[in-house]
mmCIF file of C-alpha atoms in Angstrom:
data_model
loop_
_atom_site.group_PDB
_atom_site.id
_atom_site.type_symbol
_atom_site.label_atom_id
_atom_site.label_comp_id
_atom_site.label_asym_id
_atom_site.label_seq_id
_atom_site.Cartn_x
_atom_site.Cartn_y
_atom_site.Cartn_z
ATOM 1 C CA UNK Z 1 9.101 -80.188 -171.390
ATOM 2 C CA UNK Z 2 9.481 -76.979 -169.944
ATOM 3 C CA UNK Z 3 9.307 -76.194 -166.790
ATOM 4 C CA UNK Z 4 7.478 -72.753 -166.289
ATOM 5 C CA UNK Z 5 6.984 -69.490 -168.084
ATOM 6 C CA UNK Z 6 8.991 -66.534 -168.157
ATOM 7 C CA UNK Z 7 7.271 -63.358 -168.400
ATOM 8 C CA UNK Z 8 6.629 -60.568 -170.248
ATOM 9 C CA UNK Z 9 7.826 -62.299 -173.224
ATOM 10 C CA UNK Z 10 9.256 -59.285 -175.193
ATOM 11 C CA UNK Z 11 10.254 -56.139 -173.629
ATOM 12 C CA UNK Z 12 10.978 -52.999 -175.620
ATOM 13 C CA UNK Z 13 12.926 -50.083 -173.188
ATOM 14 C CA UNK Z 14 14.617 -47.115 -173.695
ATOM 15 C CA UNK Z 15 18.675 -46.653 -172.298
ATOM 16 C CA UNK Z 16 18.818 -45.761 -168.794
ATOM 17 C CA UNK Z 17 15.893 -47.236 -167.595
ATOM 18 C CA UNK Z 18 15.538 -50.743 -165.837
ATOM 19 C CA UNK Z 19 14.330 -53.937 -167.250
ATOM 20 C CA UNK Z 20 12.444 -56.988 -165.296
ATOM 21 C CA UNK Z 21 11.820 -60.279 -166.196
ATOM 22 C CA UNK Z 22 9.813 -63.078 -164.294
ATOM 23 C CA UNK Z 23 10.402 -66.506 -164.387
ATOM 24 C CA UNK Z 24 7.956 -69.201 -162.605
ATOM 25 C CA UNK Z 25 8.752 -73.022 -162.778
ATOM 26 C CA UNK Z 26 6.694 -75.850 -161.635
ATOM 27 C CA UNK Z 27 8.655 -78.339 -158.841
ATOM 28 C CA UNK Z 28 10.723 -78.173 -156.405
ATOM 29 C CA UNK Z 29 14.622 -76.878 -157.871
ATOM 30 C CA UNK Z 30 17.958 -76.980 -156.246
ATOM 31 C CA UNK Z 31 18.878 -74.017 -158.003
ATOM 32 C CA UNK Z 32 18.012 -71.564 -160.868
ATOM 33 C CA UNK Z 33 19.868 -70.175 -163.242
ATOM 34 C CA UNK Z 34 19.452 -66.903 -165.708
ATOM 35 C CA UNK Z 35 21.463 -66.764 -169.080
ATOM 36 C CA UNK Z 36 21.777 -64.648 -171.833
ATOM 37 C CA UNK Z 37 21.829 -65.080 -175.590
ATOM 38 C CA UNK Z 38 22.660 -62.588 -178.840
ATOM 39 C CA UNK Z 39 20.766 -63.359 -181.234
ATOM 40 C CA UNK Z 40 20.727 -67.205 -181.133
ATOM 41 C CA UNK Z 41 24.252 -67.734 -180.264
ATOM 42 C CA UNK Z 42 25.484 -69.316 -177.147
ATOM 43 C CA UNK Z 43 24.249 -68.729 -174.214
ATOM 44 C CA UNK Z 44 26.524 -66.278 -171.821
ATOM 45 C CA UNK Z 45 25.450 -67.422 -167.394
ATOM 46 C CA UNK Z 46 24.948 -64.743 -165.554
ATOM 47 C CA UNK Z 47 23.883 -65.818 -162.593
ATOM 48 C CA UNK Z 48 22.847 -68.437 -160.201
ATOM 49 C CA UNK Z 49 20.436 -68.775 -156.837
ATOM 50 C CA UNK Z 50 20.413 -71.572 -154.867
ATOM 51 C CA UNK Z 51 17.000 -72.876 -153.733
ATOM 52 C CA UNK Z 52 17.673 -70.745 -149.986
ATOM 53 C CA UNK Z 53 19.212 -67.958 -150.897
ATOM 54 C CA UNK Z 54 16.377 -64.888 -151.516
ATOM 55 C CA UNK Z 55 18.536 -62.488 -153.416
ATOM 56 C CA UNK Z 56 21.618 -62.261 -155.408
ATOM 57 C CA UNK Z 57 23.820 -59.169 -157.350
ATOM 58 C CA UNK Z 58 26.357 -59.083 -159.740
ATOM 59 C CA UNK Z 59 26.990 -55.966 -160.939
ATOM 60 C CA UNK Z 60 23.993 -53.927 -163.028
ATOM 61 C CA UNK Z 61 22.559 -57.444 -162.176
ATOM 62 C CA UNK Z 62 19.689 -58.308 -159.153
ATOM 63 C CA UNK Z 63 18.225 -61.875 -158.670
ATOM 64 C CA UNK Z 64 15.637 -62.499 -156.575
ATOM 65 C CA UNK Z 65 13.884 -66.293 -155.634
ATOM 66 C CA UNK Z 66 10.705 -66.620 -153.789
ATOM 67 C CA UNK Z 67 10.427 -70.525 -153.720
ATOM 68 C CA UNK Z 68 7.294 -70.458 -152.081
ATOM 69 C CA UNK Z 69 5.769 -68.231 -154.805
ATOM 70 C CA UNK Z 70 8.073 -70.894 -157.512
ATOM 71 C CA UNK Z 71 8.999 -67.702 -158.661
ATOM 72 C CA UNK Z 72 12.165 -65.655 -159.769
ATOM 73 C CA UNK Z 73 13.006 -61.873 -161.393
ATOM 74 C CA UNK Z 74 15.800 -60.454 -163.349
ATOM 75 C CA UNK Z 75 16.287 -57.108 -162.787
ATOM 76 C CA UNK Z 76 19.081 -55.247 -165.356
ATOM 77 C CA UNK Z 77 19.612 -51.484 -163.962
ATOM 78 C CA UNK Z 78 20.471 -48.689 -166.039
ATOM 79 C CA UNK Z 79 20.155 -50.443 -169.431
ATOM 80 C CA UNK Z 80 22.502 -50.491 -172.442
ATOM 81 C CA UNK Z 81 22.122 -51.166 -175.856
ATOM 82 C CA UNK Z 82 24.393 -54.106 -175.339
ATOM 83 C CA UNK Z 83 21.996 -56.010 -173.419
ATOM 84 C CA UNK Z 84 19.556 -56.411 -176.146
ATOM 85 C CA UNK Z 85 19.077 -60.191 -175.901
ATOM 86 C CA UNK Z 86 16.732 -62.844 -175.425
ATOM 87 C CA UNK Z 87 16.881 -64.283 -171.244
ATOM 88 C CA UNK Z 88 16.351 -67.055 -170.428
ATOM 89 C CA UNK Z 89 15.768 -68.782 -166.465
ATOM 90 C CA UNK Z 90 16.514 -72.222 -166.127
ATOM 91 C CA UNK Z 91 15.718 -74.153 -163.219
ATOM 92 C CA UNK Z 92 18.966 -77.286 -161.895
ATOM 93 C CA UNK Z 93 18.828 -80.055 -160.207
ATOM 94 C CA UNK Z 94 22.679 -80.643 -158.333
ATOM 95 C CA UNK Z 95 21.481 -84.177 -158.468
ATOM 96 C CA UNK Z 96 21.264 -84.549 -162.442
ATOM 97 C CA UNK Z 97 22.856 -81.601 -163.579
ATOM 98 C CA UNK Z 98 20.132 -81.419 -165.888
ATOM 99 C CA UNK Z 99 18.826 -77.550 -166.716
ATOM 100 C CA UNK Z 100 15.465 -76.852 -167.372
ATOM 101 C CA UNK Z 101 14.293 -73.504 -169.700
ATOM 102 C CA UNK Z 102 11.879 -70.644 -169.425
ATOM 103 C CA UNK Z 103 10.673 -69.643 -172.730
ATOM 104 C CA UNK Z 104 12.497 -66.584 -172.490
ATOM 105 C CA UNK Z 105 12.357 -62.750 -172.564
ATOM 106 C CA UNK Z 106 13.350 -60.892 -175.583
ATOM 107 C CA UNK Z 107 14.414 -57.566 -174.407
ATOM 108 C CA UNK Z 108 15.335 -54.805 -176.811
ATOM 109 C CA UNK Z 109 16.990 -51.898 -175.519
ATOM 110 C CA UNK Z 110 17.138 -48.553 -177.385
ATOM 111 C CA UNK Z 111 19.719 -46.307 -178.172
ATOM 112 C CA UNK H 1 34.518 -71.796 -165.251
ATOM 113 C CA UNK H 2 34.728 -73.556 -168.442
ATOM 114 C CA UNK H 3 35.256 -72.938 -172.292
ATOM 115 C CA UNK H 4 33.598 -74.762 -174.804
ATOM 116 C CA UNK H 5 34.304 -75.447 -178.558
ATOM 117 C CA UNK H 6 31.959 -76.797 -181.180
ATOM 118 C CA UNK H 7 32.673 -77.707 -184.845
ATOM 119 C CA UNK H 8 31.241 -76.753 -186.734
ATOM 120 C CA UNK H 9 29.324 -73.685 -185.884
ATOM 121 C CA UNK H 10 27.162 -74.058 -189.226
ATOM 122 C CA UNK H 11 25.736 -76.569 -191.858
ATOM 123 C CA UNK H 12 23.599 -76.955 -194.579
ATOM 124 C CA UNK H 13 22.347 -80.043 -194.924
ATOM 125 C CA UNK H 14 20.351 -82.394 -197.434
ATOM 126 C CA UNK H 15 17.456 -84.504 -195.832
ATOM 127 C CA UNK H 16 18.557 -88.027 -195.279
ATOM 128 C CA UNK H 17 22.001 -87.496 -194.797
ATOM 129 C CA UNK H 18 23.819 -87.081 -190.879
ATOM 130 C CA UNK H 19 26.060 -85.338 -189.531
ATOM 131 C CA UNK H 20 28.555 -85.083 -186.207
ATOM 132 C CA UNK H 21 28.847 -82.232 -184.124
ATOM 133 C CA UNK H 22 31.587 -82.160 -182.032
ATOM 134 C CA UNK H 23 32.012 -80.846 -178.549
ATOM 135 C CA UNK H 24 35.234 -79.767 -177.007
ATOM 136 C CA UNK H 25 36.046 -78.355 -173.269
ATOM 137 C CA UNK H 26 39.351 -76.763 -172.026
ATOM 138 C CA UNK H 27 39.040 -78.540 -168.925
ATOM 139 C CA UNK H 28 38.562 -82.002 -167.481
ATOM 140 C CA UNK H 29 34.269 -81.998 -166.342
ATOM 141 C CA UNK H 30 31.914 -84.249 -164.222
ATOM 142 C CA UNK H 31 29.082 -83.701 -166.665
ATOM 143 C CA UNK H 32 28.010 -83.029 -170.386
ATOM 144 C CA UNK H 33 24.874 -82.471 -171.827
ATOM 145 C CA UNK H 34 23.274 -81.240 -175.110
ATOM 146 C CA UNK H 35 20.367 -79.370 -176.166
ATOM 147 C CA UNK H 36 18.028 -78.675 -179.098
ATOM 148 C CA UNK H 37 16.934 -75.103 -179.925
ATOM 149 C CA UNK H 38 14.462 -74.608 -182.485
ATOM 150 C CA UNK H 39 13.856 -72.087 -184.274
ATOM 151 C CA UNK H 40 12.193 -68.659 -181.943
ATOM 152 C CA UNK H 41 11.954 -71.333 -179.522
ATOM 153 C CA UNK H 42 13.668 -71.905 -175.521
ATOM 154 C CA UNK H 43 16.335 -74.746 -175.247
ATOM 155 C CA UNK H 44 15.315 -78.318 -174.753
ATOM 156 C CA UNK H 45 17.356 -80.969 -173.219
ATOM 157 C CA UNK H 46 18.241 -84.015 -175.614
ATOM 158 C CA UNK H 47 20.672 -86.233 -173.436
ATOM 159 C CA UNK H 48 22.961 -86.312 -170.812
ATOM 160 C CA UNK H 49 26.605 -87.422 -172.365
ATOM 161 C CA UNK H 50 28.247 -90.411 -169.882
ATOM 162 C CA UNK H 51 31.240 -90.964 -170.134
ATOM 163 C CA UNK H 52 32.754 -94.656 -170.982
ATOM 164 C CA UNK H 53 29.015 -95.396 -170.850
ATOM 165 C CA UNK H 54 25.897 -94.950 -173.059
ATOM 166 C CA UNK H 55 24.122 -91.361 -173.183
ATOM 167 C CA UNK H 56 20.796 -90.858 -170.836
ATOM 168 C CA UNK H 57 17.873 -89.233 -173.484
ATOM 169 C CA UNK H 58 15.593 -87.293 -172.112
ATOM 170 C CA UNK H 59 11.675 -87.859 -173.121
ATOM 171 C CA UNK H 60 10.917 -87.554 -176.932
ATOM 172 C CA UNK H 61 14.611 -88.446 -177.866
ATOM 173 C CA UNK H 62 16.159 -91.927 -179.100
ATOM 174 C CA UNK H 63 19.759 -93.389 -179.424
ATOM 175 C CA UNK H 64 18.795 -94.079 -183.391
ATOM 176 C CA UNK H 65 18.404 -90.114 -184.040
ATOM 177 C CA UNK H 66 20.981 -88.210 -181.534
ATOM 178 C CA UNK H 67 23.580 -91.500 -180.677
ATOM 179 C CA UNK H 68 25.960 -89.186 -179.076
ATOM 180 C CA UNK H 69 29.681 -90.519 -177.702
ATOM 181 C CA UNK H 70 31.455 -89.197 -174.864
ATOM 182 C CA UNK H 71 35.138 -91.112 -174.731
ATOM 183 C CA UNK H 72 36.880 -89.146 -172.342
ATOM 184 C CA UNK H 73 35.884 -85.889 -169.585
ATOM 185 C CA UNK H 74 36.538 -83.316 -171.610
ATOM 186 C CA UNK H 75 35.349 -84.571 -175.841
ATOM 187 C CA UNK H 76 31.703 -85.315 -177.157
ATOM 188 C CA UNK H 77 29.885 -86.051 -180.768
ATOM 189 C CA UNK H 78 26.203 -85.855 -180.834
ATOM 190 C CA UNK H 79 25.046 -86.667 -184.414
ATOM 191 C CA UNK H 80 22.308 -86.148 -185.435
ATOM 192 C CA UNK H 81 20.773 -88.867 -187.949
ATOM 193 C CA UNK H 82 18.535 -89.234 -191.134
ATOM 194 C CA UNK H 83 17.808 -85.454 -191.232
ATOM 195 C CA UNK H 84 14.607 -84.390 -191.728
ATOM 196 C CA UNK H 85 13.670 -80.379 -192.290
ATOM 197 C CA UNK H 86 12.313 -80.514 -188.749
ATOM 198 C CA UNK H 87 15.614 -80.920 -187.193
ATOM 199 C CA UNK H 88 16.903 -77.961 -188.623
ATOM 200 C CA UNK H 89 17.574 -76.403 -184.789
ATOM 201 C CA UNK H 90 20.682 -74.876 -182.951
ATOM 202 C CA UNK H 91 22.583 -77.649 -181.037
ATOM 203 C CA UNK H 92 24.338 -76.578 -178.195
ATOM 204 C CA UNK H 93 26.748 -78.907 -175.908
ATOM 205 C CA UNK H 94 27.218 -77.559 -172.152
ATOM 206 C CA UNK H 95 29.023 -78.494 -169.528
ATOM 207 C CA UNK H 96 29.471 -78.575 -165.280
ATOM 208 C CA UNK H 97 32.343 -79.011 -163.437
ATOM 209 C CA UNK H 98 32.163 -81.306 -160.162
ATOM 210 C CA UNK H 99 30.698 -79.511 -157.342
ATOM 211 C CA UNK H 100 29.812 -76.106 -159.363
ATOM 212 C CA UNK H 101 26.360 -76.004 -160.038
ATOM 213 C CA UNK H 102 27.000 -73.354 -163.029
ATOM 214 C CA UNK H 103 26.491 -74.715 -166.295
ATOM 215 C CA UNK H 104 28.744 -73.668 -169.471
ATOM 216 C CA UNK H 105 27.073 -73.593 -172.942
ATOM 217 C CA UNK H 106 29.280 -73.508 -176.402
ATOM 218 C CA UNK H 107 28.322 -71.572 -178.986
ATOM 219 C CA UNK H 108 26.000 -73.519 -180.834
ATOM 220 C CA UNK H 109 25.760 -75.255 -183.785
ATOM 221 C CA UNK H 110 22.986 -73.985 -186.181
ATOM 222 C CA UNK H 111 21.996 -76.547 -188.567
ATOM 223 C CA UNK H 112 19.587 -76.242 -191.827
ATOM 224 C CA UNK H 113 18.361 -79.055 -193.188
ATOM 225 C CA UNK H 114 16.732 -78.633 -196.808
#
């Protein structure tokens, strides 16, 4: 089953601007995890947030986890048309290994 | 990190018949796993691949539909049995490394099933 929502579930933008994406899950996580998939092709990681870290960057990238709120956002700065994709959050267990998904964000970005 | 190979990346199949999809990794790993991805839909888990040792399914799933083999750390076949047009779905194989929490996905195998 899956473990939360993700949230808004499509996102239409414009280049430039910034895009965010929720994700809230249900129990307790070691970890969560947000990919990203091109038209239903692999998925590519992009990052990972351990259950006491608050905030995390890579790049155009910003993760943030409030574990009290079981709750998580994506934030993509200055958008390209390259990341039109569909994100996904998935919540580990370090245990199990086992990933669990959001139902993902579509976001389309345009040119 | 990890790379991941999967043959094939495409079938069409009739209903009835099976087929193996096979899972490849450049690099020995502590744990495999595969997952379903229907069509418009998020990923679900199917099984975690053991190796030397018989898969773990996850609820919904049975060893008669997805028996999957995992011989060594770094090879695994999930095949997917008696198709129906139902299981016509991406399957992707992952892996993790010991210790690294990240999870690798392959590319996916996208399967139609008429």
């Amino acid at each position: 089953s899956q473990q939360g929502e993700e949230d808004p579930q499509a996102l239409s933008i414009q280049e430039g601007e910034n895009a965010t994406m929720n994700c809230s899950y249900k129990t307790s996580i070691n970890n969560l995890q947000w990919y990203r998939q091109n038209s239903g092709r692999g998925l590519v990681h992009l990052i990972l947030i351990r259950s006491n870290e608050r905030e995390k960057h890579s790049g155009r990238l910003r993760v943030t986890l409030d574990t009290s709120k079981k709750s998580s956002s994506l934030l993509i700065t200055a958008s390209r048309a390259a990341d039109t994709a569909s994100y996904f959050c998935a919540t580990g267990s370090s245990n199990t290994g086992k990933l669990i998904f959001g139902q993902g964000t579509t976001l389309q970005v345009k040119p | 990190s990890a790379v991941i190979s999967q043959k094939p990346s495409r079938d069409i199949c009739q209903r009835g018949t099976s087929l193996t999809i096979q899972c490849q990794v450049d690099s020995q790993v502590t744990m495999m796993f595969w997952y379903r991805q229907q069509p418009g839909q998020s990923l679900t888990l199917i099984a975690t691949a053991n190796q030397g040792s018989e898969a773990t399914y996850e609820s919904g799933f049975v060893i008669d539909k997805f028996p999957i083999s995992r011989p060594n750390l770094t090879f695994s076949t999930l095949t997917v049995s008696n198709m129906s047009p139902e299981d016509s779905s991406i399957y992707l194989c992952s892996a993790r490394t010991g210790g690294i929490e990240t999870q690798y996905f392959g590319p996916g195998t996208r399967l139609l099933v008429l």
